[in-house]
mmCIF file of C-alpha atoms and ligand atoms in Angstrom:
data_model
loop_
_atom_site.group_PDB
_atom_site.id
_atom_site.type_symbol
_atom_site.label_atom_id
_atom_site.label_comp_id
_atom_site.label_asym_id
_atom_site.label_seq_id
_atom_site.Cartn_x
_atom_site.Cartn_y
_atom_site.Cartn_z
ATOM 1 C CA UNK A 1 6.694 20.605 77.075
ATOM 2 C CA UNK A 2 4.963 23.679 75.812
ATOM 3 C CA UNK A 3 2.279 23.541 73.127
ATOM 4 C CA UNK A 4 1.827 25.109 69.436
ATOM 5 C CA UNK A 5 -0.320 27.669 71.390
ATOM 6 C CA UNK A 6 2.711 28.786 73.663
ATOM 7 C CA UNK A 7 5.080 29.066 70.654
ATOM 8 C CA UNK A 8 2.592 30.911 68.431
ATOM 9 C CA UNK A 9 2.773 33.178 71.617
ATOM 10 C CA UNK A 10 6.135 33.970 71.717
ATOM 11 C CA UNK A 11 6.496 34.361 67.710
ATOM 12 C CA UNK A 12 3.903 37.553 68.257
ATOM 13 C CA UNK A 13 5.718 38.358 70.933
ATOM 14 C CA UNK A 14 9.122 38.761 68.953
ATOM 15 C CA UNK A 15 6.927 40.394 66.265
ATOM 16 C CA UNK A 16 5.269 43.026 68.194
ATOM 17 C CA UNK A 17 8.598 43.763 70.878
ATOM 18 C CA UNK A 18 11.395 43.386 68.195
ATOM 19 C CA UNK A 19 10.480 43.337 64.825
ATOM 20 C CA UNK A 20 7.194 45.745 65.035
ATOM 21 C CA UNK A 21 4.421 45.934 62.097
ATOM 22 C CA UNK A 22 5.682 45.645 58.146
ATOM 23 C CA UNK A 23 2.844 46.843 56.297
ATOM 24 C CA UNK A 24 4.650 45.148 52.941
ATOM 25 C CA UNK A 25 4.679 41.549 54.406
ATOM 26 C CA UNK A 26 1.251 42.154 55.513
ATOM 27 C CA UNK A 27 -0.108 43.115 52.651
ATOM 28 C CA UNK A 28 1.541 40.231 50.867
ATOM 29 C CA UNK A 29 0.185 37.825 53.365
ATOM 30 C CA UNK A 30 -3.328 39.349 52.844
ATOM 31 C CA UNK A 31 -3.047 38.633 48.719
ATOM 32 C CA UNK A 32 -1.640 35.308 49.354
ATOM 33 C CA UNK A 33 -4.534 34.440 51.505
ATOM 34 C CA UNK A 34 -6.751 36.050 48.919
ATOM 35 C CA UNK A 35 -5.550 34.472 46.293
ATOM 36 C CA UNK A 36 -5.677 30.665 47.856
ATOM 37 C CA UNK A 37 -1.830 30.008 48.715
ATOM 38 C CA UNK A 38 -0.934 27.772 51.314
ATOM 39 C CA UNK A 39 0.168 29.983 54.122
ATOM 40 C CA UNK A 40 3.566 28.174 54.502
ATOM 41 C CA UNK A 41 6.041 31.335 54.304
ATOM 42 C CA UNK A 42 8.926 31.656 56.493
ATOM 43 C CA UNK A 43 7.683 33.612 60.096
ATOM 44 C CA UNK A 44 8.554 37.197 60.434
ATOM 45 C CA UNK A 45 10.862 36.215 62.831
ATOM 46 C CA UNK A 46 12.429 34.128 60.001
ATOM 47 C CA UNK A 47 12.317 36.257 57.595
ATOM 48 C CA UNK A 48 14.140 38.840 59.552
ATOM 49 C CA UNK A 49 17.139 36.355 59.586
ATOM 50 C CA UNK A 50 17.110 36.443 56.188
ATOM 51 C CA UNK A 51 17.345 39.663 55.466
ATOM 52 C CA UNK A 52 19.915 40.307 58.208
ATOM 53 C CA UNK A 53 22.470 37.322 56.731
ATOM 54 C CA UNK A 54 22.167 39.095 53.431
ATOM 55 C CA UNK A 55 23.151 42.375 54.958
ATOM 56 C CA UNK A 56 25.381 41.426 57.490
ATOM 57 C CA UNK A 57 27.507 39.265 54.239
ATOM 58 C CA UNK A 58 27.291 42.524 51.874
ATOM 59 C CA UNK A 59 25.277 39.902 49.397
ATOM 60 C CA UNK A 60 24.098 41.594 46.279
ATOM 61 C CA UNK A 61 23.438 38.727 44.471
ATOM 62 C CA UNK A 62 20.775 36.058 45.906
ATOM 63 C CA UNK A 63 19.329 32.914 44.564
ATOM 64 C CA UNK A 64 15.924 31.734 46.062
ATOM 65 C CA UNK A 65 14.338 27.962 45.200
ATOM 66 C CA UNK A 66 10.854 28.250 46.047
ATOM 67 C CA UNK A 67 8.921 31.841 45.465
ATOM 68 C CA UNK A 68 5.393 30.911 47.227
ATOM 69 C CA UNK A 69 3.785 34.599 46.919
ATOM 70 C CA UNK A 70 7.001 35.935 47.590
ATOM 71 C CA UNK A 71 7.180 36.871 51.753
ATOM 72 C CA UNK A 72 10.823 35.408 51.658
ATOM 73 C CA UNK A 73 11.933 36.939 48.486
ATOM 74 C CA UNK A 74 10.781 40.584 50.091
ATOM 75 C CA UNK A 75 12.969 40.008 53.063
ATOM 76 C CA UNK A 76 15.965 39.144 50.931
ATOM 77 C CA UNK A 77 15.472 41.873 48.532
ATOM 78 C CA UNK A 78 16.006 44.107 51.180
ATOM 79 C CA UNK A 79 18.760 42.601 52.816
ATOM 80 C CA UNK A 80 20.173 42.933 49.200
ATOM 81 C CA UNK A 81 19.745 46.505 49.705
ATOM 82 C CA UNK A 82 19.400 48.813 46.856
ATOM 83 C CA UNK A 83 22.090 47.515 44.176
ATOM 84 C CA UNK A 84 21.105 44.204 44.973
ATOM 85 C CA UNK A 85 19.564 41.440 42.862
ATOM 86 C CA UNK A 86 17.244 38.264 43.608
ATOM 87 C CA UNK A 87 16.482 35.366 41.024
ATOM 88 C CA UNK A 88 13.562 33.090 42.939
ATOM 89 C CA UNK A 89 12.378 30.165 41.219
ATOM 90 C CA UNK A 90 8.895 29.119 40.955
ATOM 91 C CA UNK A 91 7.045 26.298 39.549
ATOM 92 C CA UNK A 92 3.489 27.373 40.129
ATOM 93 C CA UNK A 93 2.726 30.140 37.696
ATOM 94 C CA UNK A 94 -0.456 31.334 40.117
ATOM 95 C CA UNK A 95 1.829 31.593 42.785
ATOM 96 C CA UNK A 96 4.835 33.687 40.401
ATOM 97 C CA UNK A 97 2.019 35.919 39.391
ATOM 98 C CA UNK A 98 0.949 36.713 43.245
ATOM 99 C CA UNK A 99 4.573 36.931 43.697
ATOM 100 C CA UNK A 100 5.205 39.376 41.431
ATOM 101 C CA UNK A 101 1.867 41.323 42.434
ATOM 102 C CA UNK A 102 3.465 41.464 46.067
ATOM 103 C CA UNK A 103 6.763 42.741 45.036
ATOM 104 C CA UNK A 104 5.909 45.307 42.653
ATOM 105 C CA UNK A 105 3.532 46.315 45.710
ATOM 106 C CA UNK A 106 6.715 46.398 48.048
ATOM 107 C CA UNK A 107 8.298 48.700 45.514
ATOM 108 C CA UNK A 108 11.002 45.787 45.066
ATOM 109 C CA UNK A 109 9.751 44.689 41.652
ATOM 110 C CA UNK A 110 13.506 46.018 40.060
ATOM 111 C CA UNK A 111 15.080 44.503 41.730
ATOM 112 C CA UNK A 112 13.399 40.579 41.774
ATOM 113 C CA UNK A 113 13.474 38.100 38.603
ATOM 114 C CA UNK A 114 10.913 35.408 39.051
ATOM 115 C CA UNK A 115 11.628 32.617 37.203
ATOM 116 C CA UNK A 116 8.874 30.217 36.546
ATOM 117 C CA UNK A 117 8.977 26.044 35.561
ATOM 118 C CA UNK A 118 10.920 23.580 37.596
ATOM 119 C CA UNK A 119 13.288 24.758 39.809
ATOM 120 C CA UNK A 120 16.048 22.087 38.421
ATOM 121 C CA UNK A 121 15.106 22.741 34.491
ATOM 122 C CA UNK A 122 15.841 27.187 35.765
ATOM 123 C CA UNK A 123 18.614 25.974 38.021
ATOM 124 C CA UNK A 124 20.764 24.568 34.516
ATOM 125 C CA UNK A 125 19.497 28.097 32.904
ATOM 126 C CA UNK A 126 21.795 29.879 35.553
ATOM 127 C CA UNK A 127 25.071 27.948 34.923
ATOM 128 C CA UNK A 128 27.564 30.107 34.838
ATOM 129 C CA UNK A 129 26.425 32.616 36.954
ATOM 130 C CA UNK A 130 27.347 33.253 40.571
ATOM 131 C CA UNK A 131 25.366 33.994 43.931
ATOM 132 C CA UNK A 132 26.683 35.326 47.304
ATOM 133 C CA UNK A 133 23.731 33.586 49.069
ATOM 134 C CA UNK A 134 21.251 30.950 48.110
ATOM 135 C CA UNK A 135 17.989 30.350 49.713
ATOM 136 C CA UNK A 136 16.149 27.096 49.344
ATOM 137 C CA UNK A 137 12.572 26.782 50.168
ATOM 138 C CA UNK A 138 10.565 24.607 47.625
ATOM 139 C CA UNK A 139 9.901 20.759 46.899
ATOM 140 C CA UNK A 140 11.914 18.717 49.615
ATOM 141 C CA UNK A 141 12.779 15.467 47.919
ATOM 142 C CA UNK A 142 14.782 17.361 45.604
ATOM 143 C CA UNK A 143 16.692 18.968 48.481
ATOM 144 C CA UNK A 144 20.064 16.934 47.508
ATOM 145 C CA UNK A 145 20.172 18.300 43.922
ATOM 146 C CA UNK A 146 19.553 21.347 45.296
ATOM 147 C CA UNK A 147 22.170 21.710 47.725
ATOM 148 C CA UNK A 148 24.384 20.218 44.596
ATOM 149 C CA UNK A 149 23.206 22.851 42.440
ATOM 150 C CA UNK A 150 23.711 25.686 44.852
ATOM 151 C CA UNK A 151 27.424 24.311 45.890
ATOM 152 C CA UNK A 152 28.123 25.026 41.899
ATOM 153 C CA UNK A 153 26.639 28.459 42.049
ATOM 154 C CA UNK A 154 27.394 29.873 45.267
ATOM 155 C CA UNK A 155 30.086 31.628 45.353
ATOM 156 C CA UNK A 156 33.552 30.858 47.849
ATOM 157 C CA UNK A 157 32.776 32.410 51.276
ATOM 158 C CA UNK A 158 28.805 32.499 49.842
ATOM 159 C CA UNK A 159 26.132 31.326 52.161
ATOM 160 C CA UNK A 160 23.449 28.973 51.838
ATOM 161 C CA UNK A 161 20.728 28.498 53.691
ATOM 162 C CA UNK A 162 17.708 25.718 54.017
ATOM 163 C CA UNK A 163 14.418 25.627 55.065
ATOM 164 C CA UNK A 164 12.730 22.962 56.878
ATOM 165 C CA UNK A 165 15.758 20.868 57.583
ATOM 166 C CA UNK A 166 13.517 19.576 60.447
ATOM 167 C CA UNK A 167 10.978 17.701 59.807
ATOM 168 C CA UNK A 168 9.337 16.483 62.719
ATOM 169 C CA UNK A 169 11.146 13.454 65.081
ATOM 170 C CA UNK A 170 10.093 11.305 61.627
ATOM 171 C CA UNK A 171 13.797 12.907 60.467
ATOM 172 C CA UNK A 172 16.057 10.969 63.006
ATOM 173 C CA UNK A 173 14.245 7.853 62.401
ATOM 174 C CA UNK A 174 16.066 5.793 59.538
ATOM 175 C CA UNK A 175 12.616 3.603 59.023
ATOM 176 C CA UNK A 176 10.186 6.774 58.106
ATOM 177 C CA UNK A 177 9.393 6.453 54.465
ATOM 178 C CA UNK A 178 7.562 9.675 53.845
ATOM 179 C CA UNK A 179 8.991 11.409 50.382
ATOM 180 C CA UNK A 180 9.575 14.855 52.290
ATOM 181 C CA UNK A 181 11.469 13.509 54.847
ATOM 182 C CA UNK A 182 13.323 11.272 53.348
ATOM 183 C CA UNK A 183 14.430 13.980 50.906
ATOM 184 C CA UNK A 184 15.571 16.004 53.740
ATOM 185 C CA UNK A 185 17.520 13.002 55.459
ATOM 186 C CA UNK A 186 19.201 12.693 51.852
ATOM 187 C CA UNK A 187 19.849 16.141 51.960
ATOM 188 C CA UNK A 188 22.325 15.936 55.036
ATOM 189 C CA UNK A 189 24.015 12.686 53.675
ATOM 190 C CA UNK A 190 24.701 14.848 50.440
ATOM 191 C CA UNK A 191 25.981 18.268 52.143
ATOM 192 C CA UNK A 192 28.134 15.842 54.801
ATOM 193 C CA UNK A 193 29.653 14.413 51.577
ATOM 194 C CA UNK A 194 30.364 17.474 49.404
ATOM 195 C CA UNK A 195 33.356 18.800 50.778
ATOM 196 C CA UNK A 196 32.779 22.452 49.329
ATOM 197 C CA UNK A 197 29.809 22.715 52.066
ATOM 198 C CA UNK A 198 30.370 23.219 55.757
ATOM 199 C CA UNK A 199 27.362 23.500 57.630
ATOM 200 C CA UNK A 200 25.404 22.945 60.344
ATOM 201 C CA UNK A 201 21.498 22.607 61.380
ATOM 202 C CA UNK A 202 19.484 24.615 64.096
ATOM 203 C CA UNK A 203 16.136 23.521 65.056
ATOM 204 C CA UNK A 204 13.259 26.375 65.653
ATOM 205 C CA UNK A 205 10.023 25.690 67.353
ATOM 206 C CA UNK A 206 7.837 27.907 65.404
ATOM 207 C CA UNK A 207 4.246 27.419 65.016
ATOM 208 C CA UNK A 208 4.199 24.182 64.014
ATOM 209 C CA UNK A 209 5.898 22.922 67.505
ATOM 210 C CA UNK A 210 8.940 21.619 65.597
ATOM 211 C CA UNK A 211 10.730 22.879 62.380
ATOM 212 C CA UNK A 212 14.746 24.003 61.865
ATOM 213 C CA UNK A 213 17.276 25.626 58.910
ATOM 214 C CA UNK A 214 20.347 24.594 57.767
ATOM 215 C CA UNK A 215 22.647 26.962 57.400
ATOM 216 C CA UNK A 216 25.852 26.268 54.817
ATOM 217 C CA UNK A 217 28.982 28.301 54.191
ATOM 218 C CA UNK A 218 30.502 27.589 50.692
ATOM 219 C CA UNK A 219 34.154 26.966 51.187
HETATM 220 N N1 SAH B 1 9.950 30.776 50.276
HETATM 221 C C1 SAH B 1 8.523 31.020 50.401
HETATM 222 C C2 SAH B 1 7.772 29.746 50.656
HETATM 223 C C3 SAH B 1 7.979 28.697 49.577
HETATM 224 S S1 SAH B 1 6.777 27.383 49.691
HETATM 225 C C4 SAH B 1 8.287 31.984 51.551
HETATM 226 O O1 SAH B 1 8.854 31.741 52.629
HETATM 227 O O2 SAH B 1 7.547 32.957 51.397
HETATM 228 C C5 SAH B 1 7.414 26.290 48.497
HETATM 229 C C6 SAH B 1 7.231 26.765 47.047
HETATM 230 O O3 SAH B 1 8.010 25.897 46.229
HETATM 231 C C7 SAH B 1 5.793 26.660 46.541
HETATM 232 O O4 SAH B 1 5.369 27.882 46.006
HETATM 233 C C8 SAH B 1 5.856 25.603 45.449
HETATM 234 O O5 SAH B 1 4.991 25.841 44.357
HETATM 235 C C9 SAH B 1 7.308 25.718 45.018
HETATM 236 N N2 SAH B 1 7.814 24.529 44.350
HETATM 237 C C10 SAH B 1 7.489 23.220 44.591
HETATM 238 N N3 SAH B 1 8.140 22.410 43.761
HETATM 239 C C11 SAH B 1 8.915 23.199 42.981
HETATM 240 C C12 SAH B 1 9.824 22.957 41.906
HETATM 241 N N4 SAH B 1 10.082 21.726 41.480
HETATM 242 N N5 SAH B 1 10.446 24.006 41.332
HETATM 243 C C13 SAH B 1 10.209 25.282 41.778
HETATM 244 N N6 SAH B 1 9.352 25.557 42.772
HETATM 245 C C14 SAH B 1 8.721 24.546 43.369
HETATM 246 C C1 DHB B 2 5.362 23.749 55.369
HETATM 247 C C2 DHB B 2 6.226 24.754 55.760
HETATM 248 C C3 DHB B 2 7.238 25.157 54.933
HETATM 249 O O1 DHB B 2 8.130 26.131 55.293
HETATM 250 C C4 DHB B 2 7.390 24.583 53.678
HETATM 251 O O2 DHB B 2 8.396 25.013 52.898
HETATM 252 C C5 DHB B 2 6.518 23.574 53.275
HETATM 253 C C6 DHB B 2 5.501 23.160 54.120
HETATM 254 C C7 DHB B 2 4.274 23.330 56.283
HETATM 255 O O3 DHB B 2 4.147 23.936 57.335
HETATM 256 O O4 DHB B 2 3.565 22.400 55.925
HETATM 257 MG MG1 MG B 3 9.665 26.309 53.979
#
């Protein structure tokens, strides 16, 4: 079994042979680090998915839930492409200010709304609306209502995608009673129910020797 070590290895591996240096994300890294946020962003490696499923789907409109200092929200923007739009949700007004810091540093400040408060009180503000691709990154007991908020707002043919569907073995293991994971077993009960959602889960390694996405296609 290899060790956090050998998988924080091959994630700088895939950064320096594939994905090479990205002077935006680093810089946003720096200020979050700077400015005392938890350094719990998706990996470059990560990230590049992002932006590629936004490309490779010709989405122009993207929802995020869960802004941090942004690092996700860059890598959609440009998967958006120019014409594009993201609306990332944030409850932490320190972190939607370093957010917005970062972006307008990427240049991708046009082309971002941060929305601060609680991602379900922002999420009723966008009925209505429509999203080729949703993105959902924040508090993980409220995973089900946001899957169920996302299913309304996500376009037919729309993708989204979760972070952190994986949470440790604790996830398989009906008896664990921690909030998080519980909130993430609740979330595949509620996607296996909805029968808009068809999706399935992928675990990743990453740094933290166990982690995984889900990734949804809105029917
Ligand atoms: N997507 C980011 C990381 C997000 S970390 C990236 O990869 O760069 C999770 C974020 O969700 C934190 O910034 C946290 O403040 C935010 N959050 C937690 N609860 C929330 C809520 N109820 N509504 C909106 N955001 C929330
Ligand atoms: C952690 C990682 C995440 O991607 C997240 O959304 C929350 C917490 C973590 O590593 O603790
Ligand atoms: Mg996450």
């Amino acid at each position: 079994m290899a060790d956090r070590a050998t998988f924080e290895t091959i994630d700088g591996f895939i950064e320096q042979s594939l994905l090479g240096k990205d002077a935006a994300i680093e810089a946003a890294l720096a200020a979050n680090a700077a400015a005392g946020l938890p350094a719990i962003d998706v990996s470059r490696a990560q990230g590049a998915m992002l932006g590629l499923l936004a490309a490779a789907t010709g989405a122009k409109r993207v929802l995020e839930i869960g802004t941090l200092g942004g690092v996700s929200t860059i890598h959609l923007a440009r998967g958006a492409g120019e014409g594009g739009h993201v609306t990332t949700l944030e409850l932490d007004p320190h972190h939607a200010a370093t957010a917005r810091a970062n972006l307008a540093a990427a240049g991708l400040a046009d082309r971002v709304t941060v929305i601060e408060g609680p991602a379900l009180d922002s999420l009723l503000g966008l009925t209505g609306r429509t999203y080729d691709l949703a993105f959902i990154d924040a508090d993980k007991g409220s995973y089900p209502a946001y899957a169920a908020a996302c299913a309304d707002l996500v376009r037919s043919g729309g993708l989204i995608i979760i972070d952190n569907a994986v949470r440790r073995l604790a996830i398989a293991d009906p008896a664990e009673q921690d909030d998080d994971v519980r909130g993430t077993r609740a979330l595949y009960d509620a996607v296996a129910g909805d029968a808009r959602l068809q999706a399935t889960a992928i675990q990743t390694v990453g740094t933290k020797g166990w982690d995984g996405f889900m990734l949804i296609v809105r029917r």
